[in-house]
mmCIF file of C-alpha atoms in Angstrom:
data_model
loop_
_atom_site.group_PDB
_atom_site.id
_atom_site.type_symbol
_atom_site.label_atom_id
_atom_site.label_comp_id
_atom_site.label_asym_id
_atom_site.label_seq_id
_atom_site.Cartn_x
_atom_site.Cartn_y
_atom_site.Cartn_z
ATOM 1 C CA UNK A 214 6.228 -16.660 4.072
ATOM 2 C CA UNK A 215 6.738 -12.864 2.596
ATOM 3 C CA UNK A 216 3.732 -11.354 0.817
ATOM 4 C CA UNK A 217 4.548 -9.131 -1.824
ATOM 5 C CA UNK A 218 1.820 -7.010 -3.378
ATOM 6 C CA UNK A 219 2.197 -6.827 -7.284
ATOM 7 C CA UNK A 220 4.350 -4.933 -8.595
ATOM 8 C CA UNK A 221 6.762 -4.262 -6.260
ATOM 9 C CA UNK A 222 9.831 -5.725 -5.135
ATOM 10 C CA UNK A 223 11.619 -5.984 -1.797
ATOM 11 C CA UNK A 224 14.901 -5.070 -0.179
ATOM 12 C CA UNK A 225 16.828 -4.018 3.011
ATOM 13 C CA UNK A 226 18.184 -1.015 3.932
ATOM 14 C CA UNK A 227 21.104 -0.527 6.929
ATOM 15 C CA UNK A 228 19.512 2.455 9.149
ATOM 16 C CA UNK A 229 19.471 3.334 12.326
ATOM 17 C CA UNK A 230 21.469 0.036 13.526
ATOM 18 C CA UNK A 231 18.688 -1.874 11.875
ATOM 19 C CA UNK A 232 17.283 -3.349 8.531
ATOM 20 C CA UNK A 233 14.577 -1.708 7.163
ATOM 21 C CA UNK A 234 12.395 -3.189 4.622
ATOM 22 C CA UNK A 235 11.420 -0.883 1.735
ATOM 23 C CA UNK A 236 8.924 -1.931 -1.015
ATOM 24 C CA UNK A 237 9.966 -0.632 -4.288
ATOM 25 C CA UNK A 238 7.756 -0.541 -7.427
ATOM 26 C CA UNK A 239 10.861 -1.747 -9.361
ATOM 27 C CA UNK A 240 13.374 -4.267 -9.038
ATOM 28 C CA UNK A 241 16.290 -3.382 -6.948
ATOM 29 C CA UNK A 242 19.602 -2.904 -9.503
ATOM 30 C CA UNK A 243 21.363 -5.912 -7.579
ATOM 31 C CA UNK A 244 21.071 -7.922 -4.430
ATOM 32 C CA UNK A 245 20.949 -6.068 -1.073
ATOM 33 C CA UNK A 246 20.615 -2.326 -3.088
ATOM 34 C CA UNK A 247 18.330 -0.181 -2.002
ATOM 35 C CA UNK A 248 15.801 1.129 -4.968
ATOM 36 C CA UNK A 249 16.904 4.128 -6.018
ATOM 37 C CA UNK A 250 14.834 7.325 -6.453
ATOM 38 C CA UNK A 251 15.830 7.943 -10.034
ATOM 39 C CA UNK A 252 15.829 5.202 -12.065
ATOM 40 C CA UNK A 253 12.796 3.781 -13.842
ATOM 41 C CA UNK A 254 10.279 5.982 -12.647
ATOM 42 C CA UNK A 255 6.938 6.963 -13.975
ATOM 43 C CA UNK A 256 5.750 10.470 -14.862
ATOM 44 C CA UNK A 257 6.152 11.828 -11.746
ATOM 45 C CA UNK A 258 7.951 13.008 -8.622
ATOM 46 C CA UNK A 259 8.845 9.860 -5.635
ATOM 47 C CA UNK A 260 5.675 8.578 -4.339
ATOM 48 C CA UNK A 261 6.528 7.929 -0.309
ATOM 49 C CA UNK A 262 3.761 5.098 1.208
ATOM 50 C CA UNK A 263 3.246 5.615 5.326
ATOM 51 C CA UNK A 264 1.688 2.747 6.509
ATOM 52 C CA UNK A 265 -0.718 2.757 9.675
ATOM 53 C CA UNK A 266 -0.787 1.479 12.790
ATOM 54 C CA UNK A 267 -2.310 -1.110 14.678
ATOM 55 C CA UNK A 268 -1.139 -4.630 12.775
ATOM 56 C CA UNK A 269 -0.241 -3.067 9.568
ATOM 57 C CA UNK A 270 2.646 -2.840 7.353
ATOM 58 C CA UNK A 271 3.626 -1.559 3.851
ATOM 59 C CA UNK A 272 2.014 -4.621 2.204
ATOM 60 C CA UNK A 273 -1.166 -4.432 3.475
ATOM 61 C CA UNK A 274 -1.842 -0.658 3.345
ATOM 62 C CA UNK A 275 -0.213 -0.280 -0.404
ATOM 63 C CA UNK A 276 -1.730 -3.365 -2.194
ATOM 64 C CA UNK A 277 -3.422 -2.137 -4.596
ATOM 65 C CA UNK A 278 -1.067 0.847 -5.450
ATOM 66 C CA UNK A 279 2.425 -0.588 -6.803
ATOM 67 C CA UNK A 280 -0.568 -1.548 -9.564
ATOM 68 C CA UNK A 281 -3.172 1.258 -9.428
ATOM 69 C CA UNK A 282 -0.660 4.258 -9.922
ATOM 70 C CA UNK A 283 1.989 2.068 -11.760
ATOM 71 C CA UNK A 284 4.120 5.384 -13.959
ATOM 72 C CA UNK A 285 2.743 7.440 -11.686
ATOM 73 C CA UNK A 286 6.454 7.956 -10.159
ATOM 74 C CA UNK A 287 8.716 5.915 -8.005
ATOM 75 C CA UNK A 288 6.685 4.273 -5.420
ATOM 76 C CA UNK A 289 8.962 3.238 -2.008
ATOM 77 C CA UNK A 290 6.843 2.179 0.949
ATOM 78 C CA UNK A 291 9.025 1.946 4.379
ATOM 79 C CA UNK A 292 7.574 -0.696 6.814
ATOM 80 C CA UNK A 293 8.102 1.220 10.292
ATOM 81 C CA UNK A 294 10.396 0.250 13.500
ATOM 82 C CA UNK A 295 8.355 -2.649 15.018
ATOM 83 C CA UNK A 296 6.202 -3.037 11.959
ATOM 84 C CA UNK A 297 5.992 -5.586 9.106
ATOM 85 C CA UNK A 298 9.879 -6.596 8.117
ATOM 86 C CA UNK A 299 11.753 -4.014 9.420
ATOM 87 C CA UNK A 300 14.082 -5.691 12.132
ATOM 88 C CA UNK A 301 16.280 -4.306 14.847
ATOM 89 C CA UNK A 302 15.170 -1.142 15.777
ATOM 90 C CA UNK A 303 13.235 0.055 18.599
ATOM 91 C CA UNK A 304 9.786 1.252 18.786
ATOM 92 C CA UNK A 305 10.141 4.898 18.302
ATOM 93 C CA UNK A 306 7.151 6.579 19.473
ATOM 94 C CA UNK A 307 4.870 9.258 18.525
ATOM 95 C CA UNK A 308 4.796 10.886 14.939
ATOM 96 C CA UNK A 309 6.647 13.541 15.422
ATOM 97 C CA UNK A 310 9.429 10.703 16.034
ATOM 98 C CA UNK A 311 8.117 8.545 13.310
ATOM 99 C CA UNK A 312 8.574 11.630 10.510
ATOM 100 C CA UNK A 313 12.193 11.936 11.421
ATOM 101 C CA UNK A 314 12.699 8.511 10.869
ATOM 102 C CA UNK A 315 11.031 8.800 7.597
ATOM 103 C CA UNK A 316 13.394 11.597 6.693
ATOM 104 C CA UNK A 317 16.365 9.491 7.014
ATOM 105 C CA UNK A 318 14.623 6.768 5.197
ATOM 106 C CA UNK A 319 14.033 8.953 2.385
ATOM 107 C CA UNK A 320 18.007 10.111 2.557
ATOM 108 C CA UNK A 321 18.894 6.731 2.469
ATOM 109 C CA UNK A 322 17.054 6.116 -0.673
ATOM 110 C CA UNK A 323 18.048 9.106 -2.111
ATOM 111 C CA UNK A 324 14.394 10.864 -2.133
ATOM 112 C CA UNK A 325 14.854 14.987 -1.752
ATOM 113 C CA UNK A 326 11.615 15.625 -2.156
ATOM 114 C CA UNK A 327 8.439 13.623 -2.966
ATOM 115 C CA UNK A 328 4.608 13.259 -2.941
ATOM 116 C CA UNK A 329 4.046 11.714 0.991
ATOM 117 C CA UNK A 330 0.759 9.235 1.050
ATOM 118 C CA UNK A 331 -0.006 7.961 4.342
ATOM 119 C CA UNK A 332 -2.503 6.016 5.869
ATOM 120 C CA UNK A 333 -4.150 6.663 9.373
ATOM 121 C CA UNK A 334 -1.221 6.640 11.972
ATOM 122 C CA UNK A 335 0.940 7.130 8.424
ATOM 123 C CA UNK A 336 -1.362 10.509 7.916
ATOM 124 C CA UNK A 337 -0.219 12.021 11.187
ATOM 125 C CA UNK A 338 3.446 10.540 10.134
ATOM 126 C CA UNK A 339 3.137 12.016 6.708
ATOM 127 C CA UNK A 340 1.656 15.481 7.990
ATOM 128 C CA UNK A 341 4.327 15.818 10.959
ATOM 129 C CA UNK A 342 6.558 15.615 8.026
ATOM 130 C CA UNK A 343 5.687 18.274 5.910
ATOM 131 C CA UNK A 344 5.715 20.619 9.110
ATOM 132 C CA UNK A 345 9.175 19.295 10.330
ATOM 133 C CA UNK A 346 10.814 19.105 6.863
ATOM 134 C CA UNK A 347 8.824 20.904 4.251
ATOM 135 C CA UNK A 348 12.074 20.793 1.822
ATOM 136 C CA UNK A 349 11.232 17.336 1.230
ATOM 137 C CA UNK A 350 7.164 17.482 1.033
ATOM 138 C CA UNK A 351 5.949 18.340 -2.641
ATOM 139 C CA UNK A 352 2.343 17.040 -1.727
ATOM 140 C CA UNK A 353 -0.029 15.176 0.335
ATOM 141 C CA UNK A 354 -2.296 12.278 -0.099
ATOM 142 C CA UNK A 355 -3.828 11.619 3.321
ATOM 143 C CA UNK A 356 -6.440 8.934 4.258
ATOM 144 C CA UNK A 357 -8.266 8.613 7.263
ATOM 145 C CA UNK A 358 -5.148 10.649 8.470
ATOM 146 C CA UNK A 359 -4.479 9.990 12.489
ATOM 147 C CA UNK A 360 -3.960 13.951 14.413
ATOM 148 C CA UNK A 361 -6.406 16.111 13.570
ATOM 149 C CA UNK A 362 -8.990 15.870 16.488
ATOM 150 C CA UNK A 363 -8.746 17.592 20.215
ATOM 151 C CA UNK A 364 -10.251 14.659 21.767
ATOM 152 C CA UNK A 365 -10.558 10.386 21.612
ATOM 153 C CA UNK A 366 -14.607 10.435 20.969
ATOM 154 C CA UNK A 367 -15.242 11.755 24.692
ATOM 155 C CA UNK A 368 -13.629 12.816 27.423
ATOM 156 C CA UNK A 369 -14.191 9.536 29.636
ATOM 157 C CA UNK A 370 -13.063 7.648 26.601
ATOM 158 C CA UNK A 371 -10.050 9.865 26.064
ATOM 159 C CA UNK A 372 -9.392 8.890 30.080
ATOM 160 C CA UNK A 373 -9.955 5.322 29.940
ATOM 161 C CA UNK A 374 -7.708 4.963 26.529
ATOM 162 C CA UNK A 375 -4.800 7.499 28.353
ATOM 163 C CA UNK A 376 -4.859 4.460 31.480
ATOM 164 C CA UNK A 377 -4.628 1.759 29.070
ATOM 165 C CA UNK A 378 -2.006 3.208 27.460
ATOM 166 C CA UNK A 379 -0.142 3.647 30.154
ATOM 167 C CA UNK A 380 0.148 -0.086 31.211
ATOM 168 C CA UNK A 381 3.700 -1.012 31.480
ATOM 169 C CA UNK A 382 5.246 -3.532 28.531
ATOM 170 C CA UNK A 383 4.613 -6.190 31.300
ATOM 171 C CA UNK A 384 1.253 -6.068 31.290
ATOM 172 C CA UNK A 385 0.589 -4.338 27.773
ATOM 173 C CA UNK A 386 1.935 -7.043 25.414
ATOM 174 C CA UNK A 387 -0.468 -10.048 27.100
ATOM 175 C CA UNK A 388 -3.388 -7.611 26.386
ATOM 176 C CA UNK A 389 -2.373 -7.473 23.214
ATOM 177 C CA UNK A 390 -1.491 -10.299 22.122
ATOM 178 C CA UNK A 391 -4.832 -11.472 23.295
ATOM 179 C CA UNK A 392 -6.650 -8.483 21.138
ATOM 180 C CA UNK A 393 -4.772 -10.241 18.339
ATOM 181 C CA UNK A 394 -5.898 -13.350 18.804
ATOM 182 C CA UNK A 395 -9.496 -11.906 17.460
ATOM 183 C CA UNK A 396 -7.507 -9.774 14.466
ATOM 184 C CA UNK A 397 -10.166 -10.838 12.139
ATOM 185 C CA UNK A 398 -13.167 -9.749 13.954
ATOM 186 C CA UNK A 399 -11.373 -6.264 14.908
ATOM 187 C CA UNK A 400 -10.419 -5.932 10.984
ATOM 188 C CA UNK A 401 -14.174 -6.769 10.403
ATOM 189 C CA UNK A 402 -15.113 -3.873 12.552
ATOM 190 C CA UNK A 403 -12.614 -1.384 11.185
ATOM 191 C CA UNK A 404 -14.142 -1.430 7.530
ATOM 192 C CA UNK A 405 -17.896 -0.774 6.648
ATOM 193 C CA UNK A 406 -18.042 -4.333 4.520
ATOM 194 C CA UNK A 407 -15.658 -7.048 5.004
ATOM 195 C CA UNK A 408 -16.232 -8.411 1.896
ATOM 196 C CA UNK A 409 -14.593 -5.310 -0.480
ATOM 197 C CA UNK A 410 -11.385 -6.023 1.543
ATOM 198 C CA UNK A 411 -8.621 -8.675 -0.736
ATOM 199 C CA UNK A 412 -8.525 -11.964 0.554
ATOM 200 C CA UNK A 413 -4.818 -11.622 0.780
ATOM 201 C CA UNK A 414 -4.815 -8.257 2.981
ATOM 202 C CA UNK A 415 -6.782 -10.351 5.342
ATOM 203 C CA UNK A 416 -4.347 -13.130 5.606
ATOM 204 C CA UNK A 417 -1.199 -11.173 5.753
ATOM 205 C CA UNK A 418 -3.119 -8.480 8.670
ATOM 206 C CA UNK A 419 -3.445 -12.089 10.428
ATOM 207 C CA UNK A 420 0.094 -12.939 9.967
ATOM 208 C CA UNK A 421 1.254 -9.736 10.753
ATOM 209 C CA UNK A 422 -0.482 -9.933 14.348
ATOM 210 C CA UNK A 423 1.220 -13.390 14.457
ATOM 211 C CA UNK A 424 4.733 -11.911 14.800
ATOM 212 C CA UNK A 425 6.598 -11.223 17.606
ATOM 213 C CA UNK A 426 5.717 -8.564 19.668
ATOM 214 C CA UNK A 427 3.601 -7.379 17.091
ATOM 215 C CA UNK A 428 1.671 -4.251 18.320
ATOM 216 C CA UNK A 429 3.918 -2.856 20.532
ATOM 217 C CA UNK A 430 5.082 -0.254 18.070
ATOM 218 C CA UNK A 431 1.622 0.926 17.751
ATOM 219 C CA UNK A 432 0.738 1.199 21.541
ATOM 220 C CA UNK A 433 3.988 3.072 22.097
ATOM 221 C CA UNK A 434 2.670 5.716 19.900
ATOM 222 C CA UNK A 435 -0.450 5.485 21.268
ATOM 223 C CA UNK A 436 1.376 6.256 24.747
ATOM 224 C CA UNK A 437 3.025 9.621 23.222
ATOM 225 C CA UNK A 438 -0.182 10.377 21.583
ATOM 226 C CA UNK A 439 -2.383 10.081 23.915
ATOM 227 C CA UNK A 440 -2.768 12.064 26.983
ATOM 228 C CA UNK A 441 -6.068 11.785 29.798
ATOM 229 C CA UNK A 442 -7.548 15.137 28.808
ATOM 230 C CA UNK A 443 -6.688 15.688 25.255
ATOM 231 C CA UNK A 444 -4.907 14.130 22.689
ATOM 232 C CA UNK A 445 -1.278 15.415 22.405
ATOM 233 C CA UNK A 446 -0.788 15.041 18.405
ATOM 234 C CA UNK A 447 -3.898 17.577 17.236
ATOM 235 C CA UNK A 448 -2.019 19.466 14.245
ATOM 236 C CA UNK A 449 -5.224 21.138 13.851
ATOM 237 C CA UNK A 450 -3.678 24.789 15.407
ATOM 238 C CA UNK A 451 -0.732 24.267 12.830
ATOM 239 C CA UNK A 452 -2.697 22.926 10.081
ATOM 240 C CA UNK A 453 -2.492 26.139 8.039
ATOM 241 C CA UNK A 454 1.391 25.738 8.421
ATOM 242 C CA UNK A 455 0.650 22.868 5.648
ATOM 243 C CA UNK A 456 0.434 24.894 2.365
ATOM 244 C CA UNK A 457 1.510 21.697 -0.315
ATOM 245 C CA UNK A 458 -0.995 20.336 -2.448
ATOM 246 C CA UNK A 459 -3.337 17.839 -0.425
ATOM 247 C CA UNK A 460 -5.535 15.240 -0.645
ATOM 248 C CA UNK A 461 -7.375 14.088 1.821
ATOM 249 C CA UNK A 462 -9.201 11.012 1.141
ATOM 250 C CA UNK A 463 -11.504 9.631 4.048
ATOM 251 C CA UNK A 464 -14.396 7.027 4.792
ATOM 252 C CA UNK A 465 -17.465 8.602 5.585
ATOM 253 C CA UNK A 466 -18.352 5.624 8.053
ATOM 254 C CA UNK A 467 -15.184 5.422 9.441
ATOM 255 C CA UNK A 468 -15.157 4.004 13.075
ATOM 256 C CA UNK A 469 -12.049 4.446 14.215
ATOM 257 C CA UNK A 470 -10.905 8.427 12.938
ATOM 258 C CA UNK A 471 -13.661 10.908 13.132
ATOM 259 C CA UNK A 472 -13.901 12.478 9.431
ATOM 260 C CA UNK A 473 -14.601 15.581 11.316
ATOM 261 C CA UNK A 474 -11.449 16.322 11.917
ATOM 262 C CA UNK A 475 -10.349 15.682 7.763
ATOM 263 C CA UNK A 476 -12.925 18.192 7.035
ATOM 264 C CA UNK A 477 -11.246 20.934 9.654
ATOM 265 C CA UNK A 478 -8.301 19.997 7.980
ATOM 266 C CA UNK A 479 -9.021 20.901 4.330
ATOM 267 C CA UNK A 480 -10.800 24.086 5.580
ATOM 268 C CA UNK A 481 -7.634 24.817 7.727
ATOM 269 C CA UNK A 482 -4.886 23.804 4.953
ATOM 270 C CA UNK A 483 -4.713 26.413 2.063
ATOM 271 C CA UNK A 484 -4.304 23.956 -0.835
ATOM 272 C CA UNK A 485 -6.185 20.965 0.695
ATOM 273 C CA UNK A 486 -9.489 19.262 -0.426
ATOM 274 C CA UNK A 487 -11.774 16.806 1.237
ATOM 275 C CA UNK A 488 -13.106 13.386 -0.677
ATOM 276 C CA UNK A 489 -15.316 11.774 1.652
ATOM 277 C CA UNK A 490 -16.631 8.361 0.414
ATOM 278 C CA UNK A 491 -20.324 7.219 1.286
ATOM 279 C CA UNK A 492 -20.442 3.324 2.057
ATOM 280 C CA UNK A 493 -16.600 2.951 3.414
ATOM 281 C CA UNK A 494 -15.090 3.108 6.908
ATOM 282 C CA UNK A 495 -11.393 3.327 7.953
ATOM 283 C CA UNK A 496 -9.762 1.864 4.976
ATOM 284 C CA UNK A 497 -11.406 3.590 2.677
ATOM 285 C CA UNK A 498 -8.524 3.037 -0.500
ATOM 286 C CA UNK A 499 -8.873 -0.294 -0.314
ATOM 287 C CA UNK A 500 -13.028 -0.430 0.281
ATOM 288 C CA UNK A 501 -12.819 1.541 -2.950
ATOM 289 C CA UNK A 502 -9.983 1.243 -5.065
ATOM 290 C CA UNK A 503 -11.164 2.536 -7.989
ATOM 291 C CA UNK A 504 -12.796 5.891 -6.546
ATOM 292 C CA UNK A 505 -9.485 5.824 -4.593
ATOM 293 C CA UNK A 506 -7.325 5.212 -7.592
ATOM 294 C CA UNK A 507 -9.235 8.084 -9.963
ATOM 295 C CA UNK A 508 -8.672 10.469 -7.411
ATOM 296 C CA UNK A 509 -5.577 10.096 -6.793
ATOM 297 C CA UNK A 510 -4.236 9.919 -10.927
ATOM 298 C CA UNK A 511 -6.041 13.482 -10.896
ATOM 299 C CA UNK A 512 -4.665 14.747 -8.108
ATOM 300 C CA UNK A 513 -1.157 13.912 -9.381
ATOM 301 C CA UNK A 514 -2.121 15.314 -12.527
ATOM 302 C CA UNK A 515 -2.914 18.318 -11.591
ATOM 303 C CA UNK A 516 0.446 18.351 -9.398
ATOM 304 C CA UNK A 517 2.475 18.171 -11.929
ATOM 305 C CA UNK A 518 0.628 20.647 -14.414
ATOM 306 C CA UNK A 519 1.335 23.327 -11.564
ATOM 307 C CA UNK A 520 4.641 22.274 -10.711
#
């Protein structure tokens, strides 16, 4: 079964000796096309969707948005090597990695420059990006981004995740396909009520742990990100580097990315501000859509009025 959020469409892309699966927020032109960049788009610039980590894909993270910011501009979400529908390419790594791959996604579809939303492990994709290839980075909506803390919680905890992480496949995929077998109780705990999440982001988060070898991608970021002092993808130091409009947009219960480091962020980054949303944890866009959708119409907005 494919789940398709509304409004979009699907097709395949040839890259990197793989197929890559690219939601569109129009209809591919003909069978097997990619979308293109230029035709039938809103009011707007490209709008690039990187997904997170962990069991997601472009589905689940962008549900609501093919529909929410519908004529905003082009939306193209990229499902990730080893995530969602994206098929025969390796795991790549860390987001430093991850943005390059991006980058040649975008080429592929024709993007040369674009506003870059990404979710969690998509944040740290999506800010890695505009620091590697600022040509092709207009603006930034970031939520719950990944890479902007020092340190996992604590040190002991930054230890003890650094040694799981380094597990080899052998032993890593049993753990987790045993963590997915729970998927719904970990999704419960990610979020600060259950109950504002779609029934049908539930079900395909499930199926997505369901698929083969699902989670490796994540851990093998998790292995370049991680390391037993410190974590090695802080952008904090280069933060200011980032001088494109930004949003960050961030949970203020979040359990799993410390809003701390957000808020050093948009102090840090010279055109960068800081909604943090009482009552929501790690997915906050989709705990409130509507708070996440108003934003995010004025933040584009106001992009364009400057640009």
């Amino acid at each position: 079964m494919t789940f398709l959020p509304r409004g979009s469409s699907e097709t395949f892309i040839d890259l990197d000796g793989g197929r890559v699966r690219v939601l569109g927020s129009i209809p591919p032109q003909s069978a097997g096309a990619a979308p293109s960049a230029g035709a039938g788009q809103g009011a707007g610039p490209p709008i690039l969707l990187i997904h997170g980590g962990g069991m997601d894909n472009s589905a689940i993270s962008w549900f609501n948005v093919f529909t929410d910011l519908a004529g905003e501009g082009r939306l193209l979400a990229v499902d990730l090597p080893g995530f969602g529908r994206t098929s025969g390419i390796e795991p790549v790594g860390g987001a430093d990695a991850l943005a390059d791959f991006v980058a040649r996604a975008a080429q592929a579809l024709g993007v040369t420059r674009a506003v870059v939303m990404g979710v969690s492990m998509g944040g740290d994709v999506a800010l890695n990006l505009a620091l590697r290839r600022p040509d092709l980075v207009g603006a930034l909506v970031l939520i719950a981004p990944g890479g902007l803390v020092p340190v996992f919680r604590n040190r002991p905890a930054q230890l003890a995740a650094w040694l799981m992480a380094q597990l080899p496949g052998a032993l890593l995929e049993p753990v987790i396909r045993r963590v997915s077998k729970h998927v719904e109780a970990a999704l419960a705990a990610m979020v600060k009520d259950p109950g504002t999440l779609p029934p049908e982001v539930v079900e395909e988060f499930v199926r997505e742990a369901q698929r083969p070898r699902a989670g490796m991608a994540y851990a093998r970021y998790n292995q370049a990100s991680l390391g037993p002092w410190g974590m090695r993808n802080n952008l904090l130091p280069q933060a200011a580097r980032i001088g494109v409009p930004a949003l960050l947009f961030h949970g203020q219960d979040d359990p799993l990315v410390d809003p701390a480091g957000s808020r050093r962020a948009s102090q840090l980054m010279p055109a960068a501000r800081l909604v943090l949303v009482p009552g929501c944890g790690h997915w906050a866009h989709l705990e409130a859509p509507g708070r996440f959708n108003r934003e995010v119409r004025a933040f584009l907005a106001a992009y364009r009025q400057a640009g």
